CSV table of C-alpha atoms and ligand atoms in Angstrom, one decimal:
chain,number,residue,atom,x,y,z
A,3,MET,CA,-104.5,-49.7,29.0
A,4,THR,CA,-101.7,-52.4,29.5
A,5,GLU,CA,-100.5,-52.7,32.4
A,6,LEU,CA,-97.4,-55.1,33.5
A,7,ARG,CA,-97.5,-57.2,36.9
A,8,VAL,CA,-95.1,-60.4,37.7
A,9,THR,CA,-95.8,-62.7,40.5
A,10,THR,CA,-94.0,-65.5,41.6
A,11,ALA,CA,-95.2,-68.5,43.7
A,12,GLY,CA,-93.3,-71.4,45.5
A,13,GLU,CA,-90.8,-72.0,48.3
A,14,SER,CA,-87.9,-73.4,48.2
A,15,HIS,CA,-88.3,-77.3,48.9
A,16,GLY,CA,-92.2,-77.1,47.6
A,17,PRO,CA,-91.9,-78.8,43.8
A,18,ALA,CA,-91.3,-75.3,41.9
A,19,GLU,CA,-90.8,-72.1,41.4
A,20,VAL,CA,-93.3,-70.5,39.2
A,21,CYS,CA,-93.9,-67.0,38.0
A,22,VAL,CA,-96.7,-65.3,35.9
A,23,VAL,CA,-95.8,-62.3,34.3
A,24,GLU,CA,-99.3,-60.9,32.6
A,25,GLY,CA,-99.5,-57.4,29.7
A,26,ILE,CA,-97.1,-58.6,27.6
A,27,PRO,CA,-99.0,-57.9,23.7
A,28,ALA,CA,-99.6,-61.0,21.7
A,29,GLY,CA,-96.6,-62.0,19.3
A,30,LEU,CA,-93.4,-61.4,21.1
A,31,ALA,CA,-90.8,-64.2,19.7
A,32,ILE,CA,-90.0,-66.5,22.6
A,33,ARG,CA,-88.2,-69.8,23.6
A,34,THR,CA,-87.8,-71.9,26.4
A,35,ALA,CA,-84.2,-71.4,25.5
A,36,ASP,CA,-84.4,-67.1,26.5
A,37,ILE,CA,-85.4,-68.7,30.0
A,38,ASP,CA,-83.1,-71.0,30.8
A,39,LEU,CA,-80.0,-69.1,30.1
A,40,ASP,CA,-80.8,-66.9,32.3
A,41,LEU,CA,-82.5,-69.3,35.4
A,42,SER,CA,-78.4,-70.8,34.4
A,43,ARG,CA,-77.1,-67.4,35.1
A,44,ARG,CA,-79.1,-66.8,38.0
A,45,GLN,CA,-77.3,-70.7,39.8
A,46,ARG,CA,-73.7,-69.5,38.6
A,47,GLY,CA,-71.0,-67.9,41.4
A,48,TYR,CA,-68.5,-68.9,43.4
A,49,GLY,CA,-69.6,-69.2,46.9
A,50,ARG,CA,-72.9,-70.4,46.0
A,51,GLY,CA,-73.7,-73.9,48.4
A,52,ALA,CA,-74.4,-77.0,47.5
A,53,ARG,CA,-78.1,-77.1,46.5
A,54,MET,CA,-76.7,-75.4,43.1
A,55,SER,CA,-75.5,-78.2,42.6
A,56,ILE,CA,-78.9,-80.4,42.8
A,57,GLU,CA,-80.4,-77.7,40.6
A,58,SER,CA,-80.1,-77.8,37.1
A,59,ASP,CA,-82.9,-74.7,36.4
A,60,ARG,CA,-84.9,-75.0,33.5
A,61,CYS,CA,-88.4,-73.9,32.8
A,62,ARG,CA,-91.3,-74.8,31.4
A,63,PHE,CA,-94.4,-72.9,29.6
A,64,ILE,CA,-97.6,-74.0,31.6
A,65,ALA,CA,-99.3,-71.0,29.6
A,66,GLY,CA,-99.4,-67.9,27.5
A,67,VAL,CA,-97.1,-69.5,25.1
A,68,ARG,CA,-98.1,-71.2,21.5
A,69,GLN,CA,-95.9,-72.1,18.8
A,70,GLY,CA,-92.5,-69.5,19.8
A,71,ARG,CA,-95.1,-66.3,20.2
A,72,THR,CA,-96.4,-65.0,23.5
A,73,LEU,CA,-100.7,-65.4,22.9
A,74,GLY,CA,-101.6,-62.2,24.8
A,75,SER,CA,-102.5,-64.3,27.9
A,76,PRO,CA,-101.2,-64.2,30.9
A,77,ILE,CA,-97.0,-66.0,30.8
A,78,CYS,CA,-97.3,-68.6,33.6
A,79,LEU,CA,-93.6,-69.9,34.2
A,80,LEU,CA,-92.5,-72.9,35.9
A,81,VAL,CA,-89.0,-74.3,37.3
A,82,GLU,CA,-89.2,-77.6,38.9
A,83,ASN,CA,-86.8,-78.2,42.1
A,84,LEU,CA,-85.5,-80.9,41.7
A,85,ASP,CA,-84.3,-80.7,45.4
A,86,HIS,CA,-88.3,-81.6,46.1
A,87,ALA,CA,-87.7,-85.4,45.6
A,88,ASN,CA,-85.2,-85.6,49.2
A,89,TRP,CA,-88.6,-83.0,51.0
A,90,LEU,CA,-91.1,-85.3,50.2
A,91,ASP,CA,-92.9,-86.0,53.9
A,92,LEU,CA,-92.0,-82.0,54.9
A,93,MET,CA,-93.1,-80.2,52.2
A,94,SER,CA,-96.3,-82.3,51.8
A,95,PRO,CA,-99.0,-80.4,50.5
A,96,GLU,CA,-101.0,-82.5,53.3
A,97,PRO,CA,-101.1,-83.5,57.0
A,98,ARG,CA,-98.2,-86.4,56.5
A,99,GLN,CA,-99.6,-89.8,57.7
A,100,GLN,CA,-96.9,-91.1,59.6
A,101,PRO,CA,-93.1,-89.7,60.9
A,102,SER,CA,-90.9,-90.0,58.0
A,103,ASP,CA,-86.6,-91.7,58.8
A,104,ARG,CA,-85.9,-88.2,58.6
A,105,ALA,CA,-85.2,-86.1,60.8
A,106,VAL,CA,-88.4,-84.0,60.8
A,107,SER,CA,-87.8,-81.6,64.7
A,108,PRO,CA,-89.0,-78.2,63.5
A,109,ILE,CA,-86.6,-75.2,63.5
A,110,SER,CA,-86.8,-73.3,66.5
A,111,VAL,CA,-83.8,-71.2,66.7
A,112,PRO,CA,-84.0,-68.0,64.6
A,113,ARG,CA,-81.0,-67.2,61.8
A,114,PRO,CA,-80.8,-63.3,63.1
A,115,GLY,CA,-81.0,-61.4,59.9
A,116,HIS,CA,-82.5,-64.0,58.2
A,117,ALA,CA,-86.6,-63.9,58.0
A,118,ASP,CA,-86.9,-66.1,60.5
A,119,LEU,CA,-88.3,-64.5,64.2
A,120,SER,CA,-90.3,-61.6,62.4
A,121,GLY,CA,-92.4,-63.9,59.9
A,122,SER,CA,-92.9,-66.1,62.8
A,123,ALA,CA,-94.5,-63.3,64.4
A,124,LYS,CA,-95.8,-62.1,61.7
A,125,TYR,CA,-97.3,-65.6,60.5
A,126,GLY,CA,-97.6,-66.7,64.2
A,127,HIS,CA,-95.9,-70.1,62.7
A,128,THR,CA,-94.3,-72.2,65.8
A,129,ASP,CA,-91.9,-74.4,62.9
A,130,ILE,CA,-89.4,-71.7,61.6
A,131,ARG,CA,-89.4,-73.8,58.4
A,132,ASP,CA,-93.0,-72.2,57.5
A,133,VAL,CA,-91.0,-69.3,57.1
A,134,VAL,CA,-87.9,-70.3,56.0
A,135,GLU,CA,-89.7,-72.2,52.2
A,136,ARG,CA,-90.8,-69.0,51.0
A,137,ALA,CA,-87.9,-66.1,52.6
A,138,SER,CA,-85.6,-68.3,50.8
A,139,ALA,CA,-83.3,-66.6,48.4
A,140,ARG,CA,-84.7,-69.8,45.5
A,141,GLU,CA,-87.9,-67.5,45.4
A,142,THR,CA,-85.8,-65.3,42.9
A,143,VAL,CA,-85.4,-68.3,40.7
A,144,GLY,CA,-89.6,-66.7,39.3
A,145,ARG,CA,-88.1,-63.6,39.4
A,146,VAL,CA,-85.6,-63.8,36.9
A,147,ALA,CA,-87.9,-66.0,34.7
A,148,GLY,CA,-90.7,-63.1,33.7
A,149,GLY,CA,-87.3,-61.0,33.6
A,150,ALA,CA,-85.7,-62.8,30.9
A,151,VAL,CA,-89.7,-62.6,29.1
A,152,CYS,CA,-88.8,-59.0,30.0
A,153,ARG,CA,-85.5,-58.8,28.7
A,154,ARG,CA,-86.8,-61.2,25.0
A,155,PHE,CA,-89.7,-57.6,25.0
A,156,LEU,CA,-87.1,-55.2,25.7
A,157,ALA,CA,-84.7,-56.4,23.2
A,158,GLU,CA,-87.7,-55.8,20.5
A,159,VAL,CA,-86.6,-52.4,20.9
A,160,GLY,CA,-83.2,-52.4,20.9
A,161,VAL,CA,-83.1,-51.9,25.4
A,162,MET,CA,-80.2,-53.8,26.7
A,163,VAL,CA,-79.8,-54.8,30.9
A,164,ARG,CA,-76.5,-56.1,32.2
A,165,ALA,CA,-74.9,-56.4,35.2
A,166,ARG,CA,-71.3,-56.7,36.6
A,167,VAL,CA,-70.1,-57.3,40.3
A,168,VAL,CA,-67.8,-54.5,41.4
A,169,SER,CA,-66.8,-55.6,44.7
A,170,ILE,CA,-67.2,-58.3,47.2
A,171,GLY,CA,-65.7,-57.8,51.1
A,172,ALA,CA,-63.4,-55.6,50.8
A,173,VAL,CA,-62.0,-56.7,47.7
A,174,ALA,CA,-63.3,-53.9,45.0
A,175,ALA,CA,-63.0,-54.4,41.0
A,176,SER,CA,-60.3,-51.1,39.5
A,177,THR,CA,-62.1,-50.7,36.0
A,178,ALA,CA,-63.1,-47.6,35.4
A,179,ALA,CA,-66.6,-47.4,33.4
A,180,ASP,CA,-67.9,-43.9,31.8
A,181,PRO,CA,-71.6,-44.2,32.8
A,182,ALA,CA,-72.4,-42.6,28.9
A,183,ASP,CA,-70.9,-45.9,26.9
A,184,PRO,CA,-71.7,-49.6,28.6
A,185,CYS,CA,-68.7,-50.2,25.9
A,186,THR,CA,-66.6,-49.2,28.2
A,187,ILE,CA,-67.0,-52.5,30.3
A,188,ASP,CA,-66.1,-55.4,28.9
A,189,TRP,CA,-69.2,-57.7,29.4
A,190,ASP,CA,-67.8,-60.6,28.1
A,191,ALA,CA,-65.3,-60.7,31.0
A,192,ALA,CA,-67.7,-60.2,33.6
A,193,GLU,CA,-69.9,-62.8,31.9
A,194,ALA,CA,-66.8,-65.4,32.0
A,195,SER,CA,-65.9,-64.4,35.7
A,196,ALA,CA,-66.4,-66.7,38.6
A,197,VAL,CA,-67.8,-64.1,40.5
A,198,GLY,CA,-69.6,-61.8,37.4
A,199,CYS,CA,-66.7,-59.1,37.5
A,200,ASP,CA,-64.8,-57.9,34.7
A,201,ASP,CA,-61.9,-56.9,37.1
A,202,GLN,CA,-60.0,-60.3,35.4
A,203,GLU,CA,-57.0,-59.8,39.1
A,204,ALA,CA,-60.0,-58.2,41.4
A,205,SER,CA,-61.9,-61.5,40.4
A,206,ALA,CA,-59.1,-63.6,41.3
A,207,ALA,CA,-59.0,-62.1,44.7
A,208,MET,CA,-62.8,-62.1,45.0
A,209,CYS,CA,-62.6,-66.3,44.8
A,210,ALA,CA,-60.0,-66.0,47.3
A,211,ALA,CA,-61.7,-63.7,50.5
A,212,ILE,CA,-64.7,-66.1,49.1
A,213,ASP,CA,-62.4,-69.0,50.4
A,214,ARG,CA,-61.4,-67.5,53.5
A,215,ALA,CA,-64.9,-66.4,54.6
A,216,ARG,CA,-66.3,-70.2,54.0
A,217,ASP,CA,-62.7,-71.3,56.8
A,218,LEU,CA,-64.2,-69.4,59.2
A,219,GLY,CA,-67.8,-70.2,59.1
A,220,GLU,CA,-68.9,-66.6,56.9
A,221,SER,CA,-70.4,-65.0,54.7
A,222,LEU,CA,-69.8,-62.2,52.1
A,223,GLY,CA,-71.3,-58.9,50.5
A,224,GLY,CA,-70.7,-57.2,47.7
A,225,VAL,CA,-72.2,-54.1,45.6
A,226,PHE,CA,-72.9,-55.3,41.9
A,227,GLU,CA,-74.2,-52.5,39.7
A,228,ILE,CA,-77.4,-52.8,36.8
A,229,TRP,CA,-76.9,-51.1,33.7
A,230,CYS,CA,-79.4,-51.0,30.9
A,231,TRP,CA,-79.2,-49.0,27.4
A,232,GLY,CA,-81.0,-48.2,24.4
A,233,LEU,CA,-83.9,-46.8,26.3
A,234,CYS,CA,-85.8,-43.9,24.9
A,235,PRO,CA,-86.5,-40.6,26.5
A,236,GLY,CA,-89.4,-39.9,28.7
A,237,LEU,CA,-90.6,-43.1,30.1
A,238,GLY,CA,-91.8,-43.4,33.5
A,239,GLY,CA,-92.8,-39.3,35.0
A,240,TYR,CA,-93.0,-36.4,36.7
A,241,ALA,CA,-96.8,-35.7,37.5
A,242,ARG,CA,-97.9,-38.1,39.6
A,243,MET,CA,-95.3,-39.8,42.7
A,244,GLU,CA,-95.8,-43.8,41.5
A,245,ASP,CA,-94.7,-42.8,37.6
A,246,ARG,CA,-91.2,-41.6,39.1
A,247,LEU,CA,-89.0,-44.0,37.4
A,248,ASP,CA,-85.8,-43.4,39.7
A,249,GLY,CA,-89.0,-45.0,43.1
A,250,ARG,CA,-89.6,-47.7,40.5
A,251,LEU,CA,-85.9,-48.8,40.5
A,252,LEU,CA,-84.8,-48.1,43.4
A,253,GLY,CA,-87.4,-49.8,45.1
A,254,ALA,CA,-87.6,-53.0,42.7
A,255,VAL,CA,-83.8,-53.6,43.0
A,256,GLY,CA,-84.1,-52.8,47.0
A,257,SER,CA,-86.7,-56.0,47.4
A,258,ILE,CA,-84.3,-58.0,46.8
A,259,PRO,CA,-83.2,-60.7,49.0
A,260,ALA,CA,-80.6,-59.2,50.9
A,261,VAL,CA,-79.9,-55.7,49.0
A,262,LYS,CA,-79.9,-53.0,52.3
A,263,ALA,CA,-78.6,-49.7,50.1
A,264,VAL,CA,-79.8,-48.3,46.2
A,265,GLU,CA,-78.9,-45.8,44.3
A,266,LEU,CA,-79.5,-44.2,40.7
A,267,GLY,CA,-75.0,-43.6,39.2
A,268,ASN,CA,-73.5,-42.2,42.0
A,269,GLY,CA,-76.6,-40.7,43.8
A,270,PHE,CA,-74.7,-40.8,47.6
A,271,ALA,CA,-71.5,-39.3,46.5
A,272,ASN,CA,-73.1,-36.7,44.1
A,273,ALA,CA,-74.8,-35.5,47.5
A,274,ALA,CA,-71.3,-34.3,48.1
A,275,LYS,CA,-71.0,-32.1,45.6
A,276,VAL,CA,-71.9,-28.4,43.9
A,277,GLY,CA,-74.5,-28.7,40.9
A,278,SER,CA,-72.6,-28.2,38.2
A,279,GLU,CA,-70.0,-31.5,39.7
A,280,VAL,CA,-73.8,-33.0,39.3
A,281,HIS,CA,-75.9,-32.7,36.4
A,282,ASP,CA,-75.1,-32.8,32.7
A,283,PRO,CA,-75.4,-30.0,30.5
A,284,LEU,CA,-76.6,-30.5,26.9
A,285,THR,CA,-74.8,-30.1,23.9
A,286,VAL,CA,-75.8,-29.8,19.9
A,287,ARG,CA,-75.2,-32.8,17.9
A,288,ARG,CA,-75.2,-31.9,13.9
A,289,GLU,CA,-74.4,-34.9,11.2
A,290,GLY,CA,-74.8,-33.2,7.5
A,291,ARG,CA,-78.3,-30.3,7.9
A,292,LYS,CA,-79.6,-32.7,11.2
A,293,ARG,CA,-79.3,-31.4,14.5
A,294,TRP,CA,-80.2,-32.7,17.9
A,295,ILE,CA,-79.8,-32.5,21.6
A,296,ALA,CA,-77.2,-35.1,23.4
A,297,ARG,CA,-75.4,-35.0,26.6
A,298,ASP,CA,-71.6,-35.7,26.6
A,299,THR,CA,-72.5,-37.4,30.6
A,300,ASN,CA,-74.1,-39.2,32.1
A,301,ARG,CA,-73.9,-38.0,35.7
A,302,ALA,CA,-77.8,-38.5,36.3
A,303,ALA,CA,-77.3,-41.9,35.7
A,304,GLY,CA,-80.0,-42.0,32.6
A,305,LEU,CA,-82.8,-40.4,35.1
A,306,GLU,CA,-83.7,-36.2,35.1
A,307,GLY,CA,-87.2,-35.8,37.1
A,308,GLY,CA,-88.4,-39.2,37.2
A,309,MET,CA,-88.5,-40.2,33.5
A,310,THR,CA,-85.4,-41.2,31.2
A,311,THR,CA,-82.9,-38.8,29.3
A,312,GLY,CA,-82.7,-41.8,27.0
A,313,MET,CA,-79.2,-42.6,28.3
A,314,PRO,CA,-78.2,-45.9,29.9
A,315,VAL,CA,-79.6,-45.9,33.1
A,316,VAL,CA,-77.4,-47.0,36.0
A,317,VAL,CA,-78.8,-48.7,39.3
A,318,ARG,CA,-75.9,-49.7,41.9
A,319,ALA,CA,-76.8,-51.7,45.2
A,320,GLY,CA,-75.1,-53.4,48.5
A,321,MET,CA,-76.2,-57.1,49.3
A,322,LYS,CA,-75.4,-57.6,52.8
A,323,PRO,CA,-73.3,-60.8,53.8
A,324,ILE,CA,-75.8,-63.8,54.0
A,325,PRO,CA,-77.2,-64.3,57.2
A,326,THR,CA,-77.0,-67.8,57.4
A,327,LEU,CA,-73.7,-68.3,59.6
A,328,THR,CA,-71.6,-72.3,59.5
A,329,THR,CA,-70.4,-70.6,62.9
A,330,PRO,CA,-73.4,-69.5,64.2
A,331,LEU,CA,-74.1,-65.9,65.6
A,332,ARG,CA,-76.0,-66.2,69.1
A,333,SER,CA,-80.1,-66.8,68.6
A,334,VAL,CA,-83.1,-67.8,71.0
A,335,ASP,CA,-84.9,-70.5,71.0
A,336,ILE,CA,-88.7,-69.7,70.5
A,337,SER,CA,-90.2,-72.0,72.2
A,338,THR,CA,-88.2,-71.7,75.2
A,339,LEU,CA,-86.4,-68.7,75.4
A,340,GLU,CA,-83.2,-69.9,76.4
A,341,GLU,CA,-80.4,-68.6,74.7
A,342,ILE,CA,-79.0,-70.5,72.0
A,343,SER,CA,-76.8,-70.8,68.9
A,344,ALA,CA,-78.7,-69.9,65.8
A,345,HIS,CA,-80.1,-72.8,63.1
A,346,VAL,CA,-77.5,-73.4,60.7
A,347,GLU,CA,-79.2,-74.3,57.0
A,348,ARG,CA,-76.9,-75.3,54.3
A,349,SER,CA,-76.9,-71.7,52.4
A,350,ASP,CA,-74.4,-69.5,50.2
A,351,ILE,CA,-70.7,-67.8,51.3
A,352,THR,CA,-71.6,-65.4,48.9
A,353,ALA,CA,-74.6,-64.7,46.2
A,354,VAL,CA,-73.4,-61.5,45.1
A,355,PRO,CA,-73.5,-62.6,40.9
A,356,ALA,CA,-76.4,-64.2,41.2
A,357,ALA,CA,-77.6,-61.0,42.9
A,358,GLY,CA,-76.9,-59.3,39.7
A,359,VAL,CA,-78.5,-61.6,36.9
A,360,VAL,CA,-81.4,-60.9,39.7
A,361,GLY,CA,-81.2,-57.2,39.4
A,362,GLU,CA,-80.9,-58.0,35.7
A,363,ALA,CA,-84.1,-59.0,36.0
A,364,MET,CA,-85.9,-56.5,37.7
A,365,VAL,CA,-85.0,-54.2,36.6
A,366,ALA,CA,-86.0,-55.5,32.8
A,367,ILE,CA,-89.1,-56.1,35.0
A,368,VAL,CA,-89.4,-52.1,35.7
A,369,ILE,CA,-88.3,-50.8,32.0
A,370,ALA,CA,-90.6,-53.3,30.2
A,371,ALA,CA,-93.9,-52.1,32.3
A,372,ALA,CA,-92.9,-48.6,32.2
A,373,TYR,CA,-92.5,-49.3,27.8
A,374,LEU,CA,-95.7,-50.8,28.3
A,375,ALA,CA,-97.3,-48.1,30.7
A,376,LYS,CA,-96.4,-45.1,27.5
A,377,PHE,CA,-97.1,-47.0,24.4
A,378,GLY,CA,-99.6,-49.8,25.0
A,379,GLY,CA,-100.5,-52.5,22.7
A,380,ASP,CA,-102.2,-55.6,22.7
A,381,SER,CA,-99.8,-56.8,19.9
A,382,MET,CA,-96.5,-56.4,18.8
A,383,SER,CA,-97.1,-54.3,15.8
A,384,GLN,CA,-99.1,-52.0,17.4
A,385,PHE,CA,-96.8,-51.7,20.2
A,386,LEU,CA,-93.6,-51.3,18.0
A,387,SER,CA,-95.1,-49.2,15.8
A,388,ALA,CA,-95.9,-47.1,18.9
A,389,VAL,CA,-92.4,-46.9,20.2
A,390,ARG,CA,-91.4,-45.9,16.1
A,391,ALA,CA,-93.9,-43.0,15.9
A,392,TYR,CA,-92.9,-41.2,19.1
A,393,GLU,CA,-89.4,-41.8,18.3
A,394,ALA,CA,-89.6,-40.8,15.6
A,395,GLY,CA,-91.1,-37.3,16.0
A,396,LEU,CA,-88.3,-36.7,18.8
A,397,GLU,CA,-86.0,-37.3,16.1
A,398,GLU,CA,-88.1,-35.0,14.1
A,399,ARG,CA,-87.8,-32.7,16.7
A,400,GLY,CA,-83.8,-32.5,17.5
A,401,LEU,CA,-85.3,-33.9,21.3
A,402,TRP,CA,-83.2,-36.7,20.8
A,403,ARG,CA,-81.7,-39.8,18.4
A,404,ARG,CA,-81.1,-42.6,18.5
A,405,SER,CA,-77.6,-43.7,19.5
B,508,EPS,C1,-81.0,-70.3,46.9
B,508,EPS,C2,-81.4,-71.9,47.5
B,508,EPS,C3,-81.2,-71.9,49.3
B,508,EPS,C4,-80.2,-71.3,49.3
B,508,EPS,C5,-80.1,-70.0,48.8
B,508,EPS,C6,-80.2,-69.8,47.8
B,508,EPS,O1,-81.7,-73.6,49.1
B,508,EPS,P1,-80.9,-74.3,49.6
B,508,EPS,O2,-82.4,-73.9,50.9
B,508,EPS,O3,-81.6,-76.0,50.0
B,508,EPS,O4,-79.6,-74.8,50.3
B,508,EPS,O5,-78.5,-71.9,48.5
B,508,EPS,O6,-80.9,-69.7,49.7
B,508,EPS,C7,-80.4,-68.6,50.9
B,508,EPS,C8,-79.0,-68.0,50.3
B,508,EPS,C9,-81.7,-68.2,51.8
B,508,EPS,O7,-81.2,-67.2,52.7
B,508,EPS,O8,-82.6,-68.0,51.7
B,508,EPS,C10,-81.0,-70.6,45.2
B,508,EPS,O9,-81.7,-71.0,44.9
B,508,EPS,O10,-80.9,-68.9,45.3
């Protein structure tokens, strides 16, 4: 029984962010460079705050990897928080012996929109710092590290995961893409863009919008898309509600901090259309004497009946503006119950480009879990043989063909 499990731990200004990935088979070639690439992509993006110039996120394998290969045991990844050096007193696990020079008064005024108030109510914290530290989006470092392991694993079966930003604030990209063909997106342009958007003109306008928001003490949200392709059909399932891959993807991407809407393809727009405009007719393709079933369109965004169709999976997410505002909203001090301006914590103007990288990680984790649930395998060779046998059987029956 191979169940993929990904767990993160770490406080924003604690010693490190940690991720434990259980269930990856033995024998997967992996290097710290594979993880570090995604960690540095997560740090990029116009509109990030001062913290990003302090950090230079790099991973260390603490367990599960030896001589560049996974062992089959839990993989533990550790990313040091360089800023921790500036927070030694405040973040000390031991009770402080003496007050430091630093102003260490507790935070008592919650930021509307952040976890501050509900988190204090839930755990009984009186210093909101006890909430802020774990609720911070810095936690996504661990997700991206674990997601990079899953990305490496998926690459072995020809699966790719990429994200692009399609809007920030009111500025939207005008680049059109065909969900049936990920090559209709210029992924290099998205990677080169300061905001992760493949439309150069829109990228410049997004940066200008971020500058305006900064001047106003505001923050901005936006929309990003995650594409995953190279999949075989039949991942996920329709027999049990928890197997449905739609729900798993929607939940995983919806668990990213500040994400408030997730759809598969044009899920919301499709709700207003008639059936013939929404579903993908099947067709027969031929090459020599071979015939197989295919689709010319991918309106289903790669999922039918809770399972992959073999077409690209496209997940779209809406992120709200970050709750920390340098021109703060009205709030209430939880120690005096008096109205006062919200606490201002160092933050980003927007983190939509970074959230796209986190989205890639979440999709990679869900898809890797679906592959492992279907094909199992203690070693990569066992896993790959099972995938190849299944794909060969589908091609034999003409139900699908790898393109
Ligand atoms: C973040 C680290 C945080 C914030 C941001 C994301 O670092 P600090 O709080 O030290 O500035 O920059 O967190 C938030 C936006 C948030 O709401 O918590 C990171 O590494 O992504």
